[in-house]
Amino acid sequence: MNALFTIDIQNPGRYYALFYFLAFLIGLILLIKEGRKRKFPVVPWLLVITTAFLFFMIGSQAIKFNEKDWLHVFRLEALDQTPGRSVLGGLLLVVPGLLMAKYALKFRYNMMDTFAWVIPVGMTVQRLGCLMAGCCYGKVTTMPWGIKYGVMSHAFQQHAHENLLPASTNFSLAIHPTQLYDMIGCVIILLVLTRIKKHLKVSGNLFLASILLYSMVRFANEFFRVPSSGNGHFMGLTFVQVCILLLIPLLVSIILVREKRTRGDSANENVPSKAGLHYMIYFIFITFLFLLFSRWLSPLEIVTLNLVLLPTLTFIAWQVFKSVTVPKMRWVTGSLMAGSMVMMSQTLPEKSKSDSTKISYNIFSMGTFTGSSQFVHENQDCSGNVLSNTYLNNVYKANALGISRVVQQSRNRIVQFGIDGFSGTHTEEVDGQKRNDIALRGIHPYFQYDAKIWGFGFGIHAGRLSALIPYNLNTNNQITSVRKMSFAPSLYFRVGYINRFFGEMKLAQQFPTNFPSLGFQTNLGIGFGKNNGGAFRIGTASFAGLFLAPSFPVGKNLVIEPYLGFFNGFDGLCQKDLGFFNGFDGLYQKETNFTGAFSVRYKFNLKDQMLDL
């Protein structure tokens, strides 16, 4: 069966994630631009947009919940699996969300219709991502414009599961390009909205018309799409089509009734600015909803929502600052606030006993590292049906030695440079069969510079290294969770006082070793106000959703550093739902990780020298 074109992408989730983010970004730009054109006040308008985005994300998932999912929701538990998403559910929940925001914020501006254009524009962008990723795909067709997908697509996996493909093929059967149908429908919606805009007299009806038109496009497209999970059929119609048939007359009736009771499009009324506190209360409420529902949102949705949450918080903070300060003295107030942050501590960041003492010493380090990671690759169709499972188990351990030199060049400048070396093993089993058995080894020369309230470092790893990538293909196109490499950079960045309170970000900069599971880390630390190397760190890492890393000084020369990490890590979370890096929708619903390490650092050859201050 011939096809107009084929799509063979090894990591389709990247495209879905990219265009999903772009759809919201473009929608945000359009809304901000329209808000400026209509002279909407910035802060409440951003709060309205935030509400719309959040309610859309919640609604797009909630409409797919089954009884078991709702039971988890009411118990405030995480869902067992991703239920899938429906644009219609998101659009329907946006309407009450916008009404809530309008009245809670006393936003007396005609703003509903600004969202009418975002629907077709955003869906056009998103469907391009669906086309590349192969989700929301169509039924098998003999039409000359059909498309075929490669082995990593949902279509190929479903056709293979249903034994529709010969064993030697690398492509699915030709299917309807339903994503293109949707995109064409959205372009038509834009043209229709442009024509009927002048004929709709009541504010908000253009937005309802946009939802109505997209519902009609989706109804027609549903005849060519593979039905969603649990859709069933009623008189030849899917569950989605039945719902749309009920929705269309309702929307038409609402639009006609509102037009018949024409009040005209009332002019935008200026709202007395209550700025600060009122907006802050609403922002806290929306943030609470976001945190409450975040366990059911994907990492991609959380990142996307922060696209508007963070600017909103910035503007609100500025409004609050203006409301509590005298206009002519704001720069003085701001300078005092910034100065107080800088002057909170005058303590040196490292081990000096006095401001006039230069210290230099060597550090000998030794440590051991162990861990395990288990992934369940759930090959699903777009509706969440599990077609097959692949179990990938990784066990690893290593030992390391290191030597470094620490020099305090001045009271606020400390330089450290050294080299670490490690040796270990990494074993991967796929469905109980050993796939990789790697003898790990490597060296890591590095340099680190610490000032009073910041620090940075860099280095390079060289040797026989491996990394965990929950979804990867080896040279034989077999699923694996291992990536092999010979070189890898290391980076380090700190902000804050090392002996008080600080934050750190690390890329492959962990002793005894980062390989294969600790690629990226971010943490907060408390130094307890002492210069003896004691601190307590808590943070997240690539395959440790939470890690605890205290440092215990023993006497003057010895520091003991245990490390314990567990739960789903940063990389696993990003891969879990939408394949932010390498996977795709529903790829890893089950993942467990454990990381443990123990190291000892011994300081010797300590020298004190008086500084010429």
Coordinates of N, CA, C and O in Angstrom, one line a residue, residues 54 57-58 284-295 297 301-303 305-306 309:
L54 N -4.1 27.0 33.1 CA -4.3 26.0 34.1 C -5.5 25.2 33.9 O -5.5 24.0 33.9
M57 N -5.3 22.8 30.9 CA -4.5 21.6 31.2 C -5.3 20.6 32.0 O -5.2 19.4 31.8
I58 N -6.0 21.1 33.1 CA -6.7 20.3 33.9 C -7.9 19.6 33.2 O -8.1 18.4 33.3
I284 N -2.1 33.6 44.8 CA -1.8 32.6 45.8 C -2.9 31.5 45.6 O -2.6 30.3 45.7
F285 N -4.1 31.9 45.3 CA -5.2 30.9 45.1 C -4.9 30.0 43.9 O -5.0 28.8 43.9
I286 N -4.5 30.7 42.8 CA -4.2 30.0 41.5 C -3.0 29.1 41.7 O -2.9 27.9 41.3
T287 N -2.0 29.6 42.5 CA -0.8 28.8 42.8 C -1.2 27.5 43.6 O -0.6 26.4 43.4
F288 N -2.1 27.7 44.5 CA -2.6 26.6 45.3 C -3.2 25.5 44.4 O -3.0 24.3 44.6
L289 N -4.1 26.0 43.5 CA -4.7 25.1 42.6 C -3.7 24.3 41.7 O -3.7 23.1 41.5
F290 N -2.7 25.1 41.3 CA -1.6 24.5 40.5 C -0.9 23.4 41.3 O -0.6 22.3 40.7
L291 N -0.5 23.7 42.5 CA 0.2 22.7 43.3 C -0.7 21.5 43.6 O -0.2 20.4 43.7
L292 N -2.0 21.8 43.8 CA -2.9 20.7 44.1 C -3.0 19.7 42.9 O -3.1 18.5 43.1
F293 N -3.1 20.3 41.7 CA -3.3 19.5 40.5 C -2.0 19.1 39.9 O -2.0 18.3 38.9
S294 N -0.8 19.6 40.4 CA 0.4 19.3 39.7 C 0.8 17.8 39.6 O 1.5 17.4 38.7
R295 N 0.3 17.1 40.6 CA 0.6 15.6 40.6 C 0.0 14.9 39.5 O 0.3 13.8 39.1
L297 N -0.5 16.6 36.5 CA 0.0 17.2 35.3 C 1.4 16.6 34.9 O 2.1 16.1 35.8
E301 N 3.8 20.0 31.1 CA 2.7 21.0 31.4 C 3.1 21.9 32.5 O 2.8 23.1 32.5
I302 N 3.8 21.4 33.5 CA 4.3 22.2 34.6 C 5.3 23.2 34.1 O 5.2 24.4 34.5
V303 N 6.2 22.8 33.3 CA 7.2 23.8 32.7 C 6.5 24.8 31.9 O 6.8 26.0 32.0
L305 N 3.4 25.9 32.1 CA 2.6 26.8 32.9 C 3.4 27.8 33.6 O 3.0 29.0 33.8
N306 N 4.6 27.4 34.0 CA 5.6 28.4 34.6 C 6.0 29.5 33.6 O 6.5 30.5 34.0
L309 N 3.4 31.8 34.8 CA 3.3 32.0 36.3 C 4.5 33.0 36.8 O 4.2 33.9 37.6

